[in-house]
CSV table of C-alpha atoms in Angstrom, one decimal:
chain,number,residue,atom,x,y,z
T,11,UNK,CA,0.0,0.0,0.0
T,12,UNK,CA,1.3,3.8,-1.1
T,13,UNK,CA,2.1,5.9,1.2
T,14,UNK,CA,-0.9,8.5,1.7
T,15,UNK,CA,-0.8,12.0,-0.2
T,16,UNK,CA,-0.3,15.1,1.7
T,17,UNK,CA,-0.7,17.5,-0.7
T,18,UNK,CA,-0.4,17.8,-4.5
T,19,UNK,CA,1.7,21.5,-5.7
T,20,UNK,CA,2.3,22.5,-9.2
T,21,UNK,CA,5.6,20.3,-9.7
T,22,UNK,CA,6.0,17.9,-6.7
T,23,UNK,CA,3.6,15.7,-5.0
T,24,UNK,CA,4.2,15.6,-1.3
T,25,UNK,CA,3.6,11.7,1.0
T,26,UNK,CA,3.4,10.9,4.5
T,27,UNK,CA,5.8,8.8,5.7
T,28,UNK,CA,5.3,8.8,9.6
T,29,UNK,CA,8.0,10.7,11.0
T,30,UNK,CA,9.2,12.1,7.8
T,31,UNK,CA,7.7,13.6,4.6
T,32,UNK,CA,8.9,12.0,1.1
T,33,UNK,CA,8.5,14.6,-1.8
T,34,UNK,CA,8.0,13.6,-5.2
T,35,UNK,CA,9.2,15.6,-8.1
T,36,UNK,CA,7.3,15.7,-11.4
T,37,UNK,CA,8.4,16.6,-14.7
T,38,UNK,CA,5.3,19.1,-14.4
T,39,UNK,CA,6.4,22.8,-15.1
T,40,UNK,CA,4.1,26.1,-14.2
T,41,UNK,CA,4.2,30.2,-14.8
T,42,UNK,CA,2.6,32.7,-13.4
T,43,UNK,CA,0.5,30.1,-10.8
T,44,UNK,CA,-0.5,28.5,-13.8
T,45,UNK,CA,0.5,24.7,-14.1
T,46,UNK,CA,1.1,24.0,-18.0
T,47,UNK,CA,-0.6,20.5,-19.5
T,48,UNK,CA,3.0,20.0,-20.9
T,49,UNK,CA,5.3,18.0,-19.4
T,50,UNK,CA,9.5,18.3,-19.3
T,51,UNK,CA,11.6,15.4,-20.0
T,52,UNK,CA,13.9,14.4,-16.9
T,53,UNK,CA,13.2,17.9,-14.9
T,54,UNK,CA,11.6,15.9,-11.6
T,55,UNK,CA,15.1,14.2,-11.5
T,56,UNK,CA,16.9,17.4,-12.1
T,57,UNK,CA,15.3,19.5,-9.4
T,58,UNK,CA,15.4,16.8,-7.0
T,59,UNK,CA,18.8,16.4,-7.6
T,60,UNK,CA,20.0,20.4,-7.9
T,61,UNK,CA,17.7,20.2,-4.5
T,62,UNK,CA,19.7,18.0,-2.4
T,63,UNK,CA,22.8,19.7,-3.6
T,64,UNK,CA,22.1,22.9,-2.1
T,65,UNK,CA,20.8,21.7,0.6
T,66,UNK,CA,24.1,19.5,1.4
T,67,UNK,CA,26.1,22.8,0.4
T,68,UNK,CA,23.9,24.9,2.6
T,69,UNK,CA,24.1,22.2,6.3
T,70,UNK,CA,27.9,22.4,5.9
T,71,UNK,CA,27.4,26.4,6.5
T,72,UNK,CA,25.9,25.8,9.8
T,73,UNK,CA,22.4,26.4,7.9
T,74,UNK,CA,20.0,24.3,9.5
T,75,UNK,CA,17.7,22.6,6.6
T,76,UNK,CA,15.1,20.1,6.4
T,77,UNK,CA,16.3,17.9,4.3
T,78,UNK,CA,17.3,14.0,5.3
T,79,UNK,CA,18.8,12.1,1.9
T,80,UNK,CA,18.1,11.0,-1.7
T,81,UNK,CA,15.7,7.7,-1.7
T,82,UNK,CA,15.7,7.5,-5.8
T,83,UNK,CA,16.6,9.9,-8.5
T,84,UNK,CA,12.9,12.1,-8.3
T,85,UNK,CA,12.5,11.4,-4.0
T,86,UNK,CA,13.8,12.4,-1.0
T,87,UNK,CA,12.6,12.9,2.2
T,88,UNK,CA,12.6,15.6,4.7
T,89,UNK,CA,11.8,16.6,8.2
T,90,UNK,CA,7.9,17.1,8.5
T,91,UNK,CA,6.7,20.3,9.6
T,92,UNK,CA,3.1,21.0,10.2
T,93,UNK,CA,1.4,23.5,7.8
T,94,UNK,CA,-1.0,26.0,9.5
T,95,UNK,CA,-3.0,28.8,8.0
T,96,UNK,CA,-3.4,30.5,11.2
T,97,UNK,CA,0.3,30.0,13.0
T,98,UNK,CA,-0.1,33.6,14.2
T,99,UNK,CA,-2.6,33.1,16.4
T,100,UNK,CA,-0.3,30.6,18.6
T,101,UNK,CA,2.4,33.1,19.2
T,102,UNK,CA,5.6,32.1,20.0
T,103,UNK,CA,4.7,28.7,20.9
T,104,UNK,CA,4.4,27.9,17.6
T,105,UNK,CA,7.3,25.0,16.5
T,106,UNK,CA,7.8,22.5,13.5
T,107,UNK,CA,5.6,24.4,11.7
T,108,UNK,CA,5.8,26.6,8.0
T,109,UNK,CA,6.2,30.0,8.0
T,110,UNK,CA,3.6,30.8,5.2
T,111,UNK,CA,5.9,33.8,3.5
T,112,UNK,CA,8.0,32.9,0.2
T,113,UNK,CA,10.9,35.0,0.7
T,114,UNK,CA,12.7,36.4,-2.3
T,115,UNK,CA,16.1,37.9,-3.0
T,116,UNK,CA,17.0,39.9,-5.9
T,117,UNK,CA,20.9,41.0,-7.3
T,118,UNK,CA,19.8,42.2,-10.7
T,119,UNK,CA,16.4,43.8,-12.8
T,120,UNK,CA,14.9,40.9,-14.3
T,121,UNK,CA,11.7,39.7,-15.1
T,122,UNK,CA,8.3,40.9,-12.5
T,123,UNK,CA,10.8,43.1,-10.7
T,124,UNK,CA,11.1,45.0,-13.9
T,125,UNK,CA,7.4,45.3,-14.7
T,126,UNK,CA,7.2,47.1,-12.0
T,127,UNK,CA,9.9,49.6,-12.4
T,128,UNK,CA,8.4,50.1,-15.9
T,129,UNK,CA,4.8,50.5,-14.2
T,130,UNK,CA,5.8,53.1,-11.9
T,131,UNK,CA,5.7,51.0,-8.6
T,132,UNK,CA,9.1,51.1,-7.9
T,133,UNK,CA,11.3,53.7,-8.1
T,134,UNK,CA,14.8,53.3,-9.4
T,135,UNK,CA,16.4,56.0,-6.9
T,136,UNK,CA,14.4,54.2,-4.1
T,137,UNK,CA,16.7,51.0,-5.2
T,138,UNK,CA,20.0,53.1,-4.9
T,139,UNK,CA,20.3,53.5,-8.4
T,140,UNK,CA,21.3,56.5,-10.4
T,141,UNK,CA,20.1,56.4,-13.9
T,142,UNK,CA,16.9,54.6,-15.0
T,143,UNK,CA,16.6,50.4,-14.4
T,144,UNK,CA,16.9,48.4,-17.6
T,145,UNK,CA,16.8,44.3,-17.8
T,146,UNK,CA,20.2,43.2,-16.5
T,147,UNK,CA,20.8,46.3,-14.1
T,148,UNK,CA,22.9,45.0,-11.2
T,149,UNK,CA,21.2,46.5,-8.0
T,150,UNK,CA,23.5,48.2,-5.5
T,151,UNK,CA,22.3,46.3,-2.5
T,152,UNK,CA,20.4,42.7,-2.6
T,153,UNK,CA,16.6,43.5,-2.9
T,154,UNK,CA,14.9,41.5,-0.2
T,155,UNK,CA,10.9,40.9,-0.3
T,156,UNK,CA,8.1,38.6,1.2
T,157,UNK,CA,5.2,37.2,-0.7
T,158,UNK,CA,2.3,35.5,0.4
T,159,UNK,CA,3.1,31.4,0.5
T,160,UNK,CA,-1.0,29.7,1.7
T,161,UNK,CA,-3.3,32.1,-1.2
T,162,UNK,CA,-4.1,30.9,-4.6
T,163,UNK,CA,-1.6,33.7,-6.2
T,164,UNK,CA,1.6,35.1,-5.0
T,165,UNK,CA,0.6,38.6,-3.1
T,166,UNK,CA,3.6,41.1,-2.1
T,167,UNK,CA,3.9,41.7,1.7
T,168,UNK,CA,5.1,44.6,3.8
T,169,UNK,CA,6.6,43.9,6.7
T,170,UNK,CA,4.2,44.7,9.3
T,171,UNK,CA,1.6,42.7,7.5
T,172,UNK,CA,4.5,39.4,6.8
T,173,UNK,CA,4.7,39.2,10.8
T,174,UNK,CA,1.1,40.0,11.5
T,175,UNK,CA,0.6,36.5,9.0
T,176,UNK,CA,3.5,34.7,10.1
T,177,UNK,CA,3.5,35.3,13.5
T,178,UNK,CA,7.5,36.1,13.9
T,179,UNK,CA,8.6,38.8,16.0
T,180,UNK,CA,10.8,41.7,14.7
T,181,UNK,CA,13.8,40.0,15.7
T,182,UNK,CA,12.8,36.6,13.7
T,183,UNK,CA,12.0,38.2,10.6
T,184,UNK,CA,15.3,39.9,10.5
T,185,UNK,CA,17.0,36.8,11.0
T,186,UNK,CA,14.8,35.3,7.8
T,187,UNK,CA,16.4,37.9,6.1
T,188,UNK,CA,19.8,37.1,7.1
T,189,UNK,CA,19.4,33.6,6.7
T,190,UNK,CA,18.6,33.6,2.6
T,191,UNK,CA,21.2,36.2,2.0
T,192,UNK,CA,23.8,33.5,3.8
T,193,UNK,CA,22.4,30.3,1.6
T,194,UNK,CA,22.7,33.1,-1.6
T,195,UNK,CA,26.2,33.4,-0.5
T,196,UNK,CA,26.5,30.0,-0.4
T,197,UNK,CA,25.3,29.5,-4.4
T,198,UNK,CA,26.8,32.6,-5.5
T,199,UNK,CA,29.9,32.2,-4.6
T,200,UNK,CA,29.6,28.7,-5.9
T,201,UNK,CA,28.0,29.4,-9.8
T,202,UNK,CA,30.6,32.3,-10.3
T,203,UNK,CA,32.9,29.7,-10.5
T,204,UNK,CA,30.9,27.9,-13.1
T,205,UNK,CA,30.3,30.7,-15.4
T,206,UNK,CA,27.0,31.7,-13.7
T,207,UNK,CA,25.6,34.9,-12.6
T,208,UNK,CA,22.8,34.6,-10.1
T,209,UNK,CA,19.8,36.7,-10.7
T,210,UNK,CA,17.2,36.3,-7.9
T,211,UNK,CA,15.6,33.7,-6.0
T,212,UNK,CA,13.0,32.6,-3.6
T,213,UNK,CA,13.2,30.3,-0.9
T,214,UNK,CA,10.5,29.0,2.3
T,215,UNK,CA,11.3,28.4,5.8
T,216,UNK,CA,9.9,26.7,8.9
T,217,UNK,CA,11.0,27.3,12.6
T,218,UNK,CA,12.0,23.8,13.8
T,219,UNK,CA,11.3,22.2,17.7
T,220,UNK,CA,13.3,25.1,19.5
T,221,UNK,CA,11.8,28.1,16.9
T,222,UNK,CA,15.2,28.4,15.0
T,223,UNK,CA,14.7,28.8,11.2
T,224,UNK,CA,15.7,25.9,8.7
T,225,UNK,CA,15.1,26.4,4.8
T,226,UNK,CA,12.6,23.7,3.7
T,227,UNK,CA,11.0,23.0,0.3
T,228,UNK,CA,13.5,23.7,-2.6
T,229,UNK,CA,15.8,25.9,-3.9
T,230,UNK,CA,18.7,26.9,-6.1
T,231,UNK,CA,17.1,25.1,-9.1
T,232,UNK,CA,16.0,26.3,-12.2
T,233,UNK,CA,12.4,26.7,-11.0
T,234,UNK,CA,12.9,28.6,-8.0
T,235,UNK,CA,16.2,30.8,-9.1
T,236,UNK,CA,16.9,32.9,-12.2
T,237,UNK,CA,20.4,32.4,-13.9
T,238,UNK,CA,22.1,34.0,-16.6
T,239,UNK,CA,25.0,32.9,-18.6
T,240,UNK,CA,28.2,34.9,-17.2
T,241,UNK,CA,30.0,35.1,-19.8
T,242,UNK,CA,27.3,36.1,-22.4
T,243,UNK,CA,26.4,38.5,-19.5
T,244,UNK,CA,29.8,40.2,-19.6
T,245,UNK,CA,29.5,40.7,-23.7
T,246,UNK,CA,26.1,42.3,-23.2
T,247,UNK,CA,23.9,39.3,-23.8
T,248,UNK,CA,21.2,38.0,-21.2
T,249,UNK,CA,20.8,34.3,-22.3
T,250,UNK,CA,17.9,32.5,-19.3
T,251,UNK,CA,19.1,29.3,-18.2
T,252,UNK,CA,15.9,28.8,-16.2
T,253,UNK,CA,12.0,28.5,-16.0
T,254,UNK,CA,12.4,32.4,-17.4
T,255,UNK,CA,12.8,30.9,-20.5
T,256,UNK,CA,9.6,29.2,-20.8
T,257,UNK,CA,8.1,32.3,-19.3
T,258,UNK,CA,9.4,34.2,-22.1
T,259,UNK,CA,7.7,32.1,-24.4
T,260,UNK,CA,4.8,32.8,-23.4
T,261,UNK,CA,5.5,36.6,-22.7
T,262,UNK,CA,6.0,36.5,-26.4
T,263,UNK,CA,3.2,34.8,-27.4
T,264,UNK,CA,0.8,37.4,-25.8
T,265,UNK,CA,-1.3,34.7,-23.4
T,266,UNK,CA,0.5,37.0,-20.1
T,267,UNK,CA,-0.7,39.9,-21.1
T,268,UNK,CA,-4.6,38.2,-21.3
T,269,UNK,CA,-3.6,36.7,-18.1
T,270,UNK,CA,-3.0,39.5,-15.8
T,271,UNK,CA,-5.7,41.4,-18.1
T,272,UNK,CA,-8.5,39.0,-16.8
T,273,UNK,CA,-6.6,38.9,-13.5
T,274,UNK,CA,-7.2,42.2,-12.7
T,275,UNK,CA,-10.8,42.6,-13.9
T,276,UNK,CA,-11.4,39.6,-11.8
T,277,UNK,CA,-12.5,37.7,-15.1
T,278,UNK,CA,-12.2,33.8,-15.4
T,279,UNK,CA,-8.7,33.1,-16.4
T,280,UNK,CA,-7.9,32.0,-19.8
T,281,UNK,CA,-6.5,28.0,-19.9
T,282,UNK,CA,-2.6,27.9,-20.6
T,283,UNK,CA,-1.3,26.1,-23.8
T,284,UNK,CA,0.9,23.1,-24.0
T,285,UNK,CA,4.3,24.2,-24.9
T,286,UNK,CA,5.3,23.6,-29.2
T,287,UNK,CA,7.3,20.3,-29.4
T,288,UNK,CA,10.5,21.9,-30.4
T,289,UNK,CA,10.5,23.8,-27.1
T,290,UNK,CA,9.7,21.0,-24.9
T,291,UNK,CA,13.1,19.7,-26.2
T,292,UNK,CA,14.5,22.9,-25.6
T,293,UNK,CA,13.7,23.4,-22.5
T,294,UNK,CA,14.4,19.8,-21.3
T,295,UNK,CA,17.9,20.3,-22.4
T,296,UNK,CA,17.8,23.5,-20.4
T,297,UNK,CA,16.9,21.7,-17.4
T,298,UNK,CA,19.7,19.1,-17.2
T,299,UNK,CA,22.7,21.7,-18.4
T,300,UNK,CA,21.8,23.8,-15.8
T,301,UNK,CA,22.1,20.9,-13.3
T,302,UNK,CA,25.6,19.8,-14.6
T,303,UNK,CA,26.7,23.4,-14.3
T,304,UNK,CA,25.5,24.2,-10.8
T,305,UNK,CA,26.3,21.0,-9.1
T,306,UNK,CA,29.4,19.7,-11.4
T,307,UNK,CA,27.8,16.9,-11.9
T,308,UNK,CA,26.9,14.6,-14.8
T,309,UNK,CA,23.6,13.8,-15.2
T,310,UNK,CA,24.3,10.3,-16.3
């Protein structure tokens, strides 16, 4: 008999296994919330893999993580860690549970971030820059930002109203901050070694039996974190070497624009399409360089 299902995301299916939680990885791929009926040849195995890398990378920092080992290729397991709407309500009795804020980090104008620099929302001289933002600015100072992690779509917080969610005091959400900017020390000063620059990226957390933060979930992978090919980067090219790229297709294609159109008139979304053929390829190929190039790995 399988083990029961916890929960079902966009890209990983989640089990319980008693004391521990066994995560699955798909080859499912999704944008902008939306899960695409496409699926990506080896990725499951890619990001489990790129997963346990970091996390490996991350312990030996002193970075307490959830993650326990490899059981096959597309499986590991991990600590489990209660997930509760409401955790602010138990105050700072609350242990082994989620903190339901995605936290992201940001090094360089790129995708979302630059939408709203080009919508007004942000101002460049609020970011410590001098001269307008353009795609590939380097920012003077990491950009550090909360989104919601438990509502259908991904909802920027302040941080008055991240704590009032997550229950953390003032003191916990500054060490949430300090604790991604140390694991993004961790994979930047790793990738710039392997011809990567590292663009943003978000990453969860979950205070553990004595309320000390330890990074769950996943990240580092091509789903989670943007990359950009450093030395294309340096000759004034910006070549995606992660899920941007299939978010550019479809940037391209039009189908975002009708999606954050019906979005904001509160209209029924329109349905995603499959991805062509020849980009299915292309992306899969996408998927398992990237792997060999952040872990120094093979992939067979």
């Amino acid at each position: 008999m399988g083990l029961p299902l916890v929960r079902k995301g966009k890209v990983k299916e989640v089990y319980d296994a008693g004391a521990e939680l066994e995560f699955r990885f798909t080859d499912q791929i999704s944008v902008f919330d939306k899960v695409i009926p496409s699926l990506i040849p080896h990725k499951g195995e890619t990001l489990c893999r790129t997963s346990a890398h970091w996390f490996e990378r991350t312990a030996a920092k002193g970075i307490p993580t959830h993650f326990l080992r490899v059981t096959d290729p597309t499986t590991m397991r991990v600590r489990k860690v209660e997930v509760d709407p409401d955790v602010a309500k138990r105050g700072a009795s609350a242990t082994n549970v989620m903190v339901p804020l995605e936290v992201i980090v940001r090094y360089y104008v790129a995708g979302s971030f630059l939408d709203r620099i080009e919508s007004g929302v942000i101002d460049p001289k609020a970011l410590g820059l001098r001269g307008p933002a353009a795609l590939g600015t380097e920012l003077p100072d990491p950009y550090f930002e909360v989104t919601t992690k438990l509502e259908p779509t991904d909802r920027l917080l302040d941080e008055t109203e991240a704590r009032a969610i997550s229950g953390l005091s003032r003191q916990e959400f500054g060490a949430l901050r300090e604790t991604a900017l140390r694991i993004d020390d961790v994979i930047n000063d790793s990738v710039r070694s392997r011809g990567l620059v590292h663009v943003d990226g978000k990453k969860e957390f979950a205070l553990d039996g004595r309320r000390q933060l330890m990074v769950i979930d996943t990240f580092g992978t091509a789903d989670e974190d943007r990359f950009w090919d450093k030395a294309r980067f340096d000759a004034g090219e910006l070549v995606d070497l992660s899920k941007e790229f299939v978010r550019g297709h479809y940037r391209a294609s039009g189908y975002h624009r009708q999606l954050y159109a019906a979005r904001e008139r509160g209209e029924k979304e329109p349905p995603i399409p499959p991805l062509p053929p020849d980009l299915l390829a292309q992306t899969s190929s996408l998927y398992i360089s990237l792997f060999e190039r952040l872990t120094g790995q093979p992939f067979r």
